[in-house]
PDB file of C-alpha atoms in Angstrom:
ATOM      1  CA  UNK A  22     -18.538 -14.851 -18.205  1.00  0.00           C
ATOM      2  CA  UNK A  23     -19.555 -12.580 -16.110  1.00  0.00           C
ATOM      3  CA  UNK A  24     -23.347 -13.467 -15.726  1.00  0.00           C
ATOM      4  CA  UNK A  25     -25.125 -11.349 -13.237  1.00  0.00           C
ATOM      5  CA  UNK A  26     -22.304  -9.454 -11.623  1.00  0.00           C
ATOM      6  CA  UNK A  27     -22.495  -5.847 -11.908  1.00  0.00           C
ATOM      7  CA  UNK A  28     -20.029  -3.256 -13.738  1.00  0.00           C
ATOM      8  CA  UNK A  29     -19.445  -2.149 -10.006  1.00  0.00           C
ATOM      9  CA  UNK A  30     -18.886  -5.602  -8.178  1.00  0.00           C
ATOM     10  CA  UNK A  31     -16.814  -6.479 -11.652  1.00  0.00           C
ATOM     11  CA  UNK A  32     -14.800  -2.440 -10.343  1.00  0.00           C
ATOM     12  CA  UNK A  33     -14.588  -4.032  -7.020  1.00  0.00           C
ATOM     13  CA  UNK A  34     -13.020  -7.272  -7.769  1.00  0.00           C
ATOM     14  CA  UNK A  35     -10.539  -5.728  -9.927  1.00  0.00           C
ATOM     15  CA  UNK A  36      -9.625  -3.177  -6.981  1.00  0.00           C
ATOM     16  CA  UNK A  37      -9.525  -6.226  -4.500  1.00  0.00           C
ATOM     17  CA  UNK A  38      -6.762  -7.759  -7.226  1.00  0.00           C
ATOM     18  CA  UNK A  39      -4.646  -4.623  -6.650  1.00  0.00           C
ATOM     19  CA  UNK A  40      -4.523  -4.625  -3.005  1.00  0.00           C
ATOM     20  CA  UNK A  41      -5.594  -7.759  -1.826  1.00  0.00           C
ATOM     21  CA  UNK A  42      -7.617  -6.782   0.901  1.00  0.00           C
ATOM     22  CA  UNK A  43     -10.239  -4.045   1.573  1.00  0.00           C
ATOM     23  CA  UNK A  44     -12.503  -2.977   4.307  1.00  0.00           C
ATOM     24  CA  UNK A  45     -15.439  -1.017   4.587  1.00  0.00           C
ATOM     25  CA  UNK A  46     -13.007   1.809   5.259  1.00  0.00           C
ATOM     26  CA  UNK A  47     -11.333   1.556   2.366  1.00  0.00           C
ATOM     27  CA  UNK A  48     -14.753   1.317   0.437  1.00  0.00           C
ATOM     28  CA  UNK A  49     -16.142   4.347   1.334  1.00  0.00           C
ATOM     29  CA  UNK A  50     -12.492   6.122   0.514  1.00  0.00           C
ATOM     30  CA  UNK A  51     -13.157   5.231  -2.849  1.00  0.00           C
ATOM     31  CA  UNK A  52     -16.288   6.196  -3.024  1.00  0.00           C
ATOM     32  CA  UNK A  53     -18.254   2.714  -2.700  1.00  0.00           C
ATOM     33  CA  UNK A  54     -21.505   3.121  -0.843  1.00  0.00           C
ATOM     34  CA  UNK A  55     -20.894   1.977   2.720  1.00  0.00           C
ATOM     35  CA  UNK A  56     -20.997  -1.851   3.226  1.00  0.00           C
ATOM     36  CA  UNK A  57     -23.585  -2.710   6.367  1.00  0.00           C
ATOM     37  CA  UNK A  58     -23.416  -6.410   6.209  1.00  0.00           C
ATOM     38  CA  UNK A  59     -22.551  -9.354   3.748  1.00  0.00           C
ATOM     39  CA  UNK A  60     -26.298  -8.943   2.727  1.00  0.00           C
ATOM     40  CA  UNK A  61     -25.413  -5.541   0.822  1.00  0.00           C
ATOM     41  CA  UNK A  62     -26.271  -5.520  -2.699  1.00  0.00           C
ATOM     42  CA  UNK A  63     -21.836  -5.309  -3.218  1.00  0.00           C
ATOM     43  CA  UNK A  64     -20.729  -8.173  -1.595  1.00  0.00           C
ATOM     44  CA  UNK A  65     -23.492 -10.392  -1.605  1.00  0.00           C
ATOM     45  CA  UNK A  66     -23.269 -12.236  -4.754  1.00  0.00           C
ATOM     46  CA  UNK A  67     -19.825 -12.360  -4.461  1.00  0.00           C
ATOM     47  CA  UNK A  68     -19.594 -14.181  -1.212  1.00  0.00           C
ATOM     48  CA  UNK A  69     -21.908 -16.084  -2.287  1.00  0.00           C
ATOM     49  CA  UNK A  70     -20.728 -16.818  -5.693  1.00  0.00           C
ATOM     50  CA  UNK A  71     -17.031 -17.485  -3.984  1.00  0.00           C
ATOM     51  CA  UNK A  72     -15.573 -14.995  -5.997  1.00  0.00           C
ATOM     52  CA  UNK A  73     -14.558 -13.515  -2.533  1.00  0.00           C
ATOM     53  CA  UNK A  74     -13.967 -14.247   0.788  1.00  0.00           C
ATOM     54  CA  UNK A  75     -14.594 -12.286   4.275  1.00  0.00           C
ATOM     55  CA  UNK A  76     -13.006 -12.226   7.495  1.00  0.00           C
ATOM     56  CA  UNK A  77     -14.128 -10.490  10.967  1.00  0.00           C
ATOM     57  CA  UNK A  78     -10.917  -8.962  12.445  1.00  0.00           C
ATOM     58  CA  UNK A  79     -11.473  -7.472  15.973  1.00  0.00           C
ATOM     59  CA  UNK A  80     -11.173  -3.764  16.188  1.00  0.00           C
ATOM     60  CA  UNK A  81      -8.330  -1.802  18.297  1.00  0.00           C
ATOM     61  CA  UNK A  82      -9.021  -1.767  21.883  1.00  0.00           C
ATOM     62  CA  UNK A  83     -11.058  -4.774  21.198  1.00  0.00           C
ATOM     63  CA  UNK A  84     -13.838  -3.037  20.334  1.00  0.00           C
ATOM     64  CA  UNK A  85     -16.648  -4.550  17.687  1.00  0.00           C
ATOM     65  CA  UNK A  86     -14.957  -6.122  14.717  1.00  0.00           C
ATOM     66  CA  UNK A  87     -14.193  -4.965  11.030  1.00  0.00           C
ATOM     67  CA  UNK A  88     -14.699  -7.192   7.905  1.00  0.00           C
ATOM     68  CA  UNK A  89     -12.246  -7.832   5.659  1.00  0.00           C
ATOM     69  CA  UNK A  90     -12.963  -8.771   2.176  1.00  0.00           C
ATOM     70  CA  UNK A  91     -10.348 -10.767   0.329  1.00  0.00           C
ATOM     71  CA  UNK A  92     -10.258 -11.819  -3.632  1.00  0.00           C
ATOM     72  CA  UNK A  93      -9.692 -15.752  -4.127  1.00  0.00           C
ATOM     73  CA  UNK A  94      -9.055 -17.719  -7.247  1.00  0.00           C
ATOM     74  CA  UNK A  95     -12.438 -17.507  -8.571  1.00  0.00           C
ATOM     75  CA  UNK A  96     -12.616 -13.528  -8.217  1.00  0.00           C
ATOM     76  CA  UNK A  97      -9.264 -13.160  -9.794  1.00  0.00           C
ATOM     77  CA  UNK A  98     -10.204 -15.895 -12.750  1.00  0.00           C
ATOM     78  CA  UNK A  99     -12.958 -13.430 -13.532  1.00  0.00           C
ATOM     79  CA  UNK A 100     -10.775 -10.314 -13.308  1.00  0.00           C
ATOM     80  CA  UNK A 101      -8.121 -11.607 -15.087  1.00  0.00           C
ATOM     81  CA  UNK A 102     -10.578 -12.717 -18.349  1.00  0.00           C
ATOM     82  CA  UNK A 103     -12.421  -9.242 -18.073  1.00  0.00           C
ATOM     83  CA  UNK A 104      -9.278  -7.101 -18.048  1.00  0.00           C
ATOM     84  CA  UNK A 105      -7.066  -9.094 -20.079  1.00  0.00           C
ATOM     85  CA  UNK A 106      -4.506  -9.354 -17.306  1.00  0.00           C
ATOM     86  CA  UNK A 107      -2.216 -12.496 -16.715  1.00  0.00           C
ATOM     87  CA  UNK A 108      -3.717 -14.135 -13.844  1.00  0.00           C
ATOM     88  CA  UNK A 109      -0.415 -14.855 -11.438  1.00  0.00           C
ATOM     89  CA  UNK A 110       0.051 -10.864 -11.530  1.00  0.00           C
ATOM     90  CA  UNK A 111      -3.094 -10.602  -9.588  1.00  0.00           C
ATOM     91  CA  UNK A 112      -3.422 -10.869  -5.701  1.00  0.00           C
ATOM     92  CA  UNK A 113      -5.606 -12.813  -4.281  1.00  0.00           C
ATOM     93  CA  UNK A 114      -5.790 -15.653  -1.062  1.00  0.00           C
ATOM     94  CA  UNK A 115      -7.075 -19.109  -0.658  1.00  0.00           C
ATOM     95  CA  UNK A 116     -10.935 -19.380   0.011  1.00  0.00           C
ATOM     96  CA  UNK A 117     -10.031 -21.101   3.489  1.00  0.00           C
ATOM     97  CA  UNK A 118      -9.739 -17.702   5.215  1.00  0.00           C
ATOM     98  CA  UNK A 119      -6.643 -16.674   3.591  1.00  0.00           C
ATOM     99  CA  UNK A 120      -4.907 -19.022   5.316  1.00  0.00           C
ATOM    100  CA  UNK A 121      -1.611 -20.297   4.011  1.00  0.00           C
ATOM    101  CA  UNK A 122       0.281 -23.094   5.653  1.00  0.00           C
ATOM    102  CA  UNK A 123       3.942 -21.910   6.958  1.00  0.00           C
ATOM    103  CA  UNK A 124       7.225 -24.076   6.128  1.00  0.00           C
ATOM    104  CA  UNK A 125       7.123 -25.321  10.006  1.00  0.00           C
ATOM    105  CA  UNK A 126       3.853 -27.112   8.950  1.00  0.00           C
ATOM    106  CA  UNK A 127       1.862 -24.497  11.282  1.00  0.00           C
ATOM    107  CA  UNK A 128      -1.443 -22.518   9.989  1.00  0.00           C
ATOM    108  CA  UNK A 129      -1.115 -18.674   9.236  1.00  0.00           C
ATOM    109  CA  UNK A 130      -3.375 -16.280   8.095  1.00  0.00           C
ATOM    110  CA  UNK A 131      -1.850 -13.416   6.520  1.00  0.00           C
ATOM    111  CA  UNK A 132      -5.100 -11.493   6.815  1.00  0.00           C
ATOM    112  CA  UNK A 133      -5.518 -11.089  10.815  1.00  0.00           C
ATOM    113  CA  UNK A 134      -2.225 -10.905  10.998  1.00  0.00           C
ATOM    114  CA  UNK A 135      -1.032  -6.903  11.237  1.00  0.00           C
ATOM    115  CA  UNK A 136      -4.404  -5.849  10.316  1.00  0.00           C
ATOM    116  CA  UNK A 137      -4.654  -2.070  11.447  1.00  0.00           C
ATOM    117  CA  UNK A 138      -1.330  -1.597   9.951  1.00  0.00           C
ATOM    118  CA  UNK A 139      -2.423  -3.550   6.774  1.00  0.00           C
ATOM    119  CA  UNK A 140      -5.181  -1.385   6.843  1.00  0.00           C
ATOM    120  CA  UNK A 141      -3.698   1.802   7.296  1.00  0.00           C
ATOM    121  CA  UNK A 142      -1.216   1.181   4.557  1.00  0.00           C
ATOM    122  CA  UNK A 143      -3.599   0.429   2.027  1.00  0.00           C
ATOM    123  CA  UNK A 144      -5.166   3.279   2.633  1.00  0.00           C
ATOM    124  CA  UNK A 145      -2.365   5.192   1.959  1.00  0.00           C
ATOM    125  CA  UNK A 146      -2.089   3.275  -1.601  1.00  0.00           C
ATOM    126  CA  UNK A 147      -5.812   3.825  -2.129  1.00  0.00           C
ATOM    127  CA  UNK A 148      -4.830   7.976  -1.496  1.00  0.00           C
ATOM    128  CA  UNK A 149      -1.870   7.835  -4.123  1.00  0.00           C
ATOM    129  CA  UNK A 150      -3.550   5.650  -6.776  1.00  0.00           C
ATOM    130  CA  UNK A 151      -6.762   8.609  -6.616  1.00  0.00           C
ATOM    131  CA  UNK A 152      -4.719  11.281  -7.040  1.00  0.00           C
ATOM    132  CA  UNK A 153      -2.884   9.895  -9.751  1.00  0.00           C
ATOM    133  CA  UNK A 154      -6.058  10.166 -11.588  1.00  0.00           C
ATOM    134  CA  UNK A 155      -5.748  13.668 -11.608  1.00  0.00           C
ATOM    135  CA  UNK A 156      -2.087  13.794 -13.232  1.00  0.00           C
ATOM    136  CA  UNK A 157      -0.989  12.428 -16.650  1.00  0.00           C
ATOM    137  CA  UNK A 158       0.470   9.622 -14.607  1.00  0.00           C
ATOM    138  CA  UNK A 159      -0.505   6.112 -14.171  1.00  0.00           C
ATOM    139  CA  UNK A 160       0.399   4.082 -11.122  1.00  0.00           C
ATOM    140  CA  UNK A 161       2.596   0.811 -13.695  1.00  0.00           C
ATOM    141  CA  UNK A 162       3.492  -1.221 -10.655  1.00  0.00           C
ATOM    142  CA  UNK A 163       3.263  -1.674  -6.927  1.00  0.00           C
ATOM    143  CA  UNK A 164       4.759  -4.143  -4.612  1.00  0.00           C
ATOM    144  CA  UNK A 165       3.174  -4.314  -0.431  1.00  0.00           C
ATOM    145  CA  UNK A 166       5.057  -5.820   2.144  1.00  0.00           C
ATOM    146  CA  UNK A 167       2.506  -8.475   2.762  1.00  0.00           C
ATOM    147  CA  UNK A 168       2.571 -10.204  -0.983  1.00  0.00           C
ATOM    148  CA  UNK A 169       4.817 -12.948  -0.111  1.00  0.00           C
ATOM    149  CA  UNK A 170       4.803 -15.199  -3.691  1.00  0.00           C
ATOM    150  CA  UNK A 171       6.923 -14.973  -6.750  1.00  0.00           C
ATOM    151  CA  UNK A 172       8.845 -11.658  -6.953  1.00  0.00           C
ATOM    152  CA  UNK A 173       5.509  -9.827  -5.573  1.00  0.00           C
ATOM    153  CA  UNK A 174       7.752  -8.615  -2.386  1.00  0.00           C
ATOM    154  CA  UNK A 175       9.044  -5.328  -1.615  1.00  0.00           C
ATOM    155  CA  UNK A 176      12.250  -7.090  -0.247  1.00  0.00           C
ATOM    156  CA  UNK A 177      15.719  -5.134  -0.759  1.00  0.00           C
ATOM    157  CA  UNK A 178      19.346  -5.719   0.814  1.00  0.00           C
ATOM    158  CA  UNK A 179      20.939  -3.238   3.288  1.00  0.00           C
ATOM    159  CA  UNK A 180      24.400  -3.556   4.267  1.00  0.00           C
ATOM    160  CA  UNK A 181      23.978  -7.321   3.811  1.00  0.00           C
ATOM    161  CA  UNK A 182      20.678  -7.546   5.498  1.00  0.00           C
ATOM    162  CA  UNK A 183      17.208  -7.943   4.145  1.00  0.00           C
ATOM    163  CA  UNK A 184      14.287  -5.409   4.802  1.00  0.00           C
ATOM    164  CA  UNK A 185      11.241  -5.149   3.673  1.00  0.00           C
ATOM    165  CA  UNK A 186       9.747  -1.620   3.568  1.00  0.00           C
ATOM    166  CA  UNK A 187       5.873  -1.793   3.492  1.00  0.00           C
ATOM    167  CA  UNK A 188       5.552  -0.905  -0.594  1.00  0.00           C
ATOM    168  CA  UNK A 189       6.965   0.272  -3.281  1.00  0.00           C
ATOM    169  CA  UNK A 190       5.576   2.274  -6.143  1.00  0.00           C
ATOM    170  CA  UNK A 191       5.621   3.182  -9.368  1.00  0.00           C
ATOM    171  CA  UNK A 192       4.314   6.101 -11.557  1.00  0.00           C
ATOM    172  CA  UNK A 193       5.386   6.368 -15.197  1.00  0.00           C
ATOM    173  CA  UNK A 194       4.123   9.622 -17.075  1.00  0.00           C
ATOM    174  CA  UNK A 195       2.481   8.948 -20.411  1.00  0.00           C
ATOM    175  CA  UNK A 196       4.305  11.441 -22.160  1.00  0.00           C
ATOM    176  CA  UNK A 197       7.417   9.938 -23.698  1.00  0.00           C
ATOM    177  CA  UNK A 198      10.536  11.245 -21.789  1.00  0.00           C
ATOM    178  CA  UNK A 199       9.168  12.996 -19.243  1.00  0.00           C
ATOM    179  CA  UNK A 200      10.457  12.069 -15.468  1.00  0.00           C
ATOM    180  CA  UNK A 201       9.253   8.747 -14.146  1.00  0.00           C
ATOM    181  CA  UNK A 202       8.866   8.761 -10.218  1.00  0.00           C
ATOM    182  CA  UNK A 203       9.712   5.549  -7.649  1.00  0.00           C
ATOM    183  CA  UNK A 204       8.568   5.557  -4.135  1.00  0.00           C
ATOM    184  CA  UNK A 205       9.381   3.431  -1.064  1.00  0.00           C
ATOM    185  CA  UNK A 206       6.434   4.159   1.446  1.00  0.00           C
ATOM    186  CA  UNK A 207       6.770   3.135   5.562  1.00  0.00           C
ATOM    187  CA  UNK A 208       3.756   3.708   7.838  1.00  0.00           C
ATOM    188  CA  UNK A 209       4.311   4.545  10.981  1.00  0.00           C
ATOM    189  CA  UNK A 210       1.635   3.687  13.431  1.00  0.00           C
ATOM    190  CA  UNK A 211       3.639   3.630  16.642  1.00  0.00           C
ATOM    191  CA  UNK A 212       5.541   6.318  18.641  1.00  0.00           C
ATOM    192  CA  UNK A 213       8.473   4.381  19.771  1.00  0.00           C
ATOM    193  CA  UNK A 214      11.476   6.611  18.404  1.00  0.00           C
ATOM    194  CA  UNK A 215      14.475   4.323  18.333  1.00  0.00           C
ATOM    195  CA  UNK A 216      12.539   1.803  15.880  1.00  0.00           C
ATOM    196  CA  UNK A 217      10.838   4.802  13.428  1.00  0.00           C
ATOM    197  CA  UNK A 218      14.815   6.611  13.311  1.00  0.00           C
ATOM    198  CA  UNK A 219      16.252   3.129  12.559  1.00  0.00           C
ATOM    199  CA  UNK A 220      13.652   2.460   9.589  1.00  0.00           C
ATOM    200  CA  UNK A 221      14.431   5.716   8.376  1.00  0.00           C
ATOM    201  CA  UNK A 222      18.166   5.539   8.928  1.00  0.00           C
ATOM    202  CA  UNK A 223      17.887   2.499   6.504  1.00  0.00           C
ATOM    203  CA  UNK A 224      16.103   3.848   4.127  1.00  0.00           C
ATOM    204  CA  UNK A 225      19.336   7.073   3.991  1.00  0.00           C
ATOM    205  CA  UNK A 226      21.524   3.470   3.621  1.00  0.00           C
ATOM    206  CA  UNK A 227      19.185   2.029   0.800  1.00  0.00           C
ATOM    207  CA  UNK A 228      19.758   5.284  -1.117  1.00  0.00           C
ATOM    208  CA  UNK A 229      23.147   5.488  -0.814  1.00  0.00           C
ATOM    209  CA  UNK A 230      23.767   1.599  -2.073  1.00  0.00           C
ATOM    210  CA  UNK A 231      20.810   1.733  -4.470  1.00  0.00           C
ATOM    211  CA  UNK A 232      19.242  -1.206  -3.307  1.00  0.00           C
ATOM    212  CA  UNK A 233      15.854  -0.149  -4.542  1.00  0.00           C
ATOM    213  CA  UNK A 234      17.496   0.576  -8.324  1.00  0.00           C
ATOM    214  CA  UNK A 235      19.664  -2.874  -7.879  1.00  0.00           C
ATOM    215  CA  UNK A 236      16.635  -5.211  -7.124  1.00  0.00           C
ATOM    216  CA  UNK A 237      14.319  -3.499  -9.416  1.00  0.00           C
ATOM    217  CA  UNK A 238      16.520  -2.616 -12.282  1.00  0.00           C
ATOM    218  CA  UNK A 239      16.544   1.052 -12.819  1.00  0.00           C
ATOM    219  CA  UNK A 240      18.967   3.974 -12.799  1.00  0.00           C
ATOM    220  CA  UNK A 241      16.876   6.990 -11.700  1.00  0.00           C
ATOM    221  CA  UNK A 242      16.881   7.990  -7.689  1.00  0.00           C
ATOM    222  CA  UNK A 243      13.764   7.471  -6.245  1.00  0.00           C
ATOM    223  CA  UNK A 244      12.177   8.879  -2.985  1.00  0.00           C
ATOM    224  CA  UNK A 245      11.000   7.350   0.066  1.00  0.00           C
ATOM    225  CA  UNK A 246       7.447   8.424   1.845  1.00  0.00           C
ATOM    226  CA  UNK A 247       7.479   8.547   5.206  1.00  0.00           C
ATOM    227  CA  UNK A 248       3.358   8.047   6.601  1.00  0.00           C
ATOM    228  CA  UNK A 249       2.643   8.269  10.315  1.00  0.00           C
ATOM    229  CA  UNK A 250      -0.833   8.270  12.063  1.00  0.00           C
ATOM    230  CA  UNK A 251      -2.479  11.336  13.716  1.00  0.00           C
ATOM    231  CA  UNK A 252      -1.425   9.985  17.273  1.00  0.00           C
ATOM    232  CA  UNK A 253       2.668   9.883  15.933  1.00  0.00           C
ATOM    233  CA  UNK A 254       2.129  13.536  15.349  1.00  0.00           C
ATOM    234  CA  UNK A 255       4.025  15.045  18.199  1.00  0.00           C
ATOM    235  CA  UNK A 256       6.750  12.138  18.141  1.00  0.00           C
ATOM    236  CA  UNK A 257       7.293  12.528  14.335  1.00  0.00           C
ATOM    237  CA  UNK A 258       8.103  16.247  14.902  1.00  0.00           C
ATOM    238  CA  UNK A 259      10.356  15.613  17.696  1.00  0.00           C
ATOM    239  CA  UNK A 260      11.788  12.822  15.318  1.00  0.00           C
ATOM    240  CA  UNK A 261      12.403  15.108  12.574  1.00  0.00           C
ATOM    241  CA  UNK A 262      14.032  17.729  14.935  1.00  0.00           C
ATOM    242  CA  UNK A 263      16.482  15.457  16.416  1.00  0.00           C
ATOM    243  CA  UNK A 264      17.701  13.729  12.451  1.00  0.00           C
ATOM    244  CA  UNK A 265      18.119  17.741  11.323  1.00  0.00           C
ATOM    245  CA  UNK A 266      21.257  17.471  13.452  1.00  0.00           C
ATOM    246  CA  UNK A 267      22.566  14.314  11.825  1.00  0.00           C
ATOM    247  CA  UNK A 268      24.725  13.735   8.577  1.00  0.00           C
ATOM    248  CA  UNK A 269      22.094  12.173   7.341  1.00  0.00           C
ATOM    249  CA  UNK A 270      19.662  15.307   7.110  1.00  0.00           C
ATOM    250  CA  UNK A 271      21.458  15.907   3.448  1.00  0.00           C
ATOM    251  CA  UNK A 272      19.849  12.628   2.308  1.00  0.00           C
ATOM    252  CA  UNK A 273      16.132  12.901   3.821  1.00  0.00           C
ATOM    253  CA  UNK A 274      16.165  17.086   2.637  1.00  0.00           C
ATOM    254  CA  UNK A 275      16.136  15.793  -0.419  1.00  0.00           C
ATOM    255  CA  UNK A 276      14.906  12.466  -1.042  1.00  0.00           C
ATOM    256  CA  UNK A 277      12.018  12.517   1.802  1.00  0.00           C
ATOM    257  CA  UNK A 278       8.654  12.855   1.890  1.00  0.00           C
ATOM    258  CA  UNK A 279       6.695  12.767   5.458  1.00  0.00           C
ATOM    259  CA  UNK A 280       2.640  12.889   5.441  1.00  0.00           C
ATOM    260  CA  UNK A 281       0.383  12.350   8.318  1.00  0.00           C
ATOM    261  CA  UNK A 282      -1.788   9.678   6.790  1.00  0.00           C
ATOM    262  CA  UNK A 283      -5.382  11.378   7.245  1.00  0.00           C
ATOM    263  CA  UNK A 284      -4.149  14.091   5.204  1.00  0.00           C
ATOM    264  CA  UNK A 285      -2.621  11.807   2.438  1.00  0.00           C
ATOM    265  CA  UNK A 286      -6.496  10.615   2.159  1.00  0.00           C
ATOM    266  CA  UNK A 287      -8.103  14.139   2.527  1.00  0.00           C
ATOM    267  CA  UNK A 288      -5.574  16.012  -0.042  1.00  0.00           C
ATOM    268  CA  UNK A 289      -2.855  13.528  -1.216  1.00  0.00           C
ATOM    269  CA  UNK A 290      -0.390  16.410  -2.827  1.00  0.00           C
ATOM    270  CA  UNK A 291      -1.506  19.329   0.176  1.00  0.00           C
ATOM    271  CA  UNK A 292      -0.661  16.468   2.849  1.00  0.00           C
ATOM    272  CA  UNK A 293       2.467  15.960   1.895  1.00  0.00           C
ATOM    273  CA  UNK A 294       5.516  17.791   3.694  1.00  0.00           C
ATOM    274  CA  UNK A 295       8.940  18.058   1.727  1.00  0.00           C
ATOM    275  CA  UNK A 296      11.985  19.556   2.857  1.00  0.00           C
ATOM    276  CA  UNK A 297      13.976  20.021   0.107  1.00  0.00           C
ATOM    277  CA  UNK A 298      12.331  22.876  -2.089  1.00  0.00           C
ATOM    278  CA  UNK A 299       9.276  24.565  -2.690  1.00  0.00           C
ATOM    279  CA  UNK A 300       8.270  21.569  -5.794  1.00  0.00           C
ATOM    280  CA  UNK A 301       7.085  18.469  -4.063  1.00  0.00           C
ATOM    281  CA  UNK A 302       8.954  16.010  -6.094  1.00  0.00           C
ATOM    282  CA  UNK A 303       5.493  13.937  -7.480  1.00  0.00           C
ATOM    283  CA  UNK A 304       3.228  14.250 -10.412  1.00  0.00           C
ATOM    284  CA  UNK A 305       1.386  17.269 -10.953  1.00  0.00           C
ATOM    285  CA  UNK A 306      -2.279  17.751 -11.171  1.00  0.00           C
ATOM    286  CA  UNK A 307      -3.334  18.840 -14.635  1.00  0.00           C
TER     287      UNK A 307
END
């Protein structure tokens, strides 16, 4: 039962169950009113109730700190009975700070760890998942590089190696036949050139072997969406000149999409660049 929880703390649990984690960031890109402390009317009764848990994560530059709210077993209990869903598809994180013990016997806490670029990519989730609601589409699954359990991982083989791009997604029209899209999405939060041309230079392999298709089970090609931050701007283009000269060019043209991640959350179809035709291969608005 749900007791005294609100229709929007019920909204924000289920959200949490989705992505796992949220900040105030996130909040306030989907239209939650800002979060000032655990004492707001949101999170409160939740923390309280242990339906969630909260972390402070120090900022970049080491500047303040950022909470972190995180769904645990309680939250997703709830969730699971109010939306009918089976309760191991949900994500959530033990109540002890999300911390998970590793297979060396040491503590880790998948939270702190990579939290800007957690951050950052969920925001770019948070972006597609919106503007889906403004297409016939619905997002059917989702996998994020930091879901670790069952076959929750975004995992695929490339010439004999493992990778693990940071999600993969899933729209599926709800007209019947109509074209079903797949995307592989990599955020990009540093400028370091070598590393961003060899993720992308495995995601033209993936393609070509149909990892994606073979792990997943599907036959359709699906695209890859390349996110970087506002300070990878200039490196990105530079990027993107130098791979226009490689073999590989044919693949990206028309398989690629490359966004700068504020515009993603400002105007999720406008943000996105696409270099193989005037039609932006995603759903359309209606």
């Amino acid at each position: 039962m749900t007791g005294s929880i609100t229709p929007q703390q019920t909204e924000f649990l289920y959200l949490l169950s989705k992505t796992g984690f949220l900040t105030n960031k996130h909040l306030e890109q989907v239209d939650f009113a800002k979060l000032k402390n655990s004492k707001h009317y949101l999170t409160k009764r939740l923390l309280d109730g242990k339906y969630i848990g909260r972390l402070m994560v120090s900022s970049s530059f080491g500047v303040g700190r950022k909470s972190m709210y995180f769904l645990v077993k309680k939250g997703a209990e709830l969730v699971s009975e109010v939306y009918n869903l089976p309760l191991e598809s949900l994500s959530y994180s033990p109540l002890k700070g999300g911390i998970y013990t590793a297979n060396n016997g040491d503590e880790v806490s998948i939270i702190r760890a990579d939290f800007i670029h957690k951050e950052a990519y969920i925001c770019a989730f948070l972006a597609f998942e919106k503007y889906l609601q403004s297409t016939d589409y619905t997002l059917t699954d989702y996998r994020h590089y930091y879901q670790l359990k069952g076959d929750k991982s975004t995992t695929i083989s490339v010439n004999g190696k493992n990778i693990r791009p940071d999600g993969i997604w899933w729209a599926t029209s709800h007209e019947a036949g109509a074209k079903n899209f797949v995307y592989v999405v990599e955020i990009h939060r540093h400028s370091e050139r070598k590393h961003i041309i060899r993720q992308l230079r495995q995601q033209v392999e993936a393609i070509k072997e149909k990892s994606v298709q073979k792990r997943f089970g599907f036959d359709h090609p699906y695209l890859v969406l390349s996110v970087f931050t506002g300070e990878n701007l200039s490196a990105m283009r530079g990027i993107l000149d130098e791979l226009k000269n490689t073999e590989d060019w044919a693949i990206i043209e028309k398989f690629f999409l490359f966004a700068r991640l504020d515009d993603l959350v400002s105007d999720f179809y406008k943000g996105l660049g696409y270099f193989g035709g005037v039609k932006k291969p995603v759903p359309m608005e209606i």
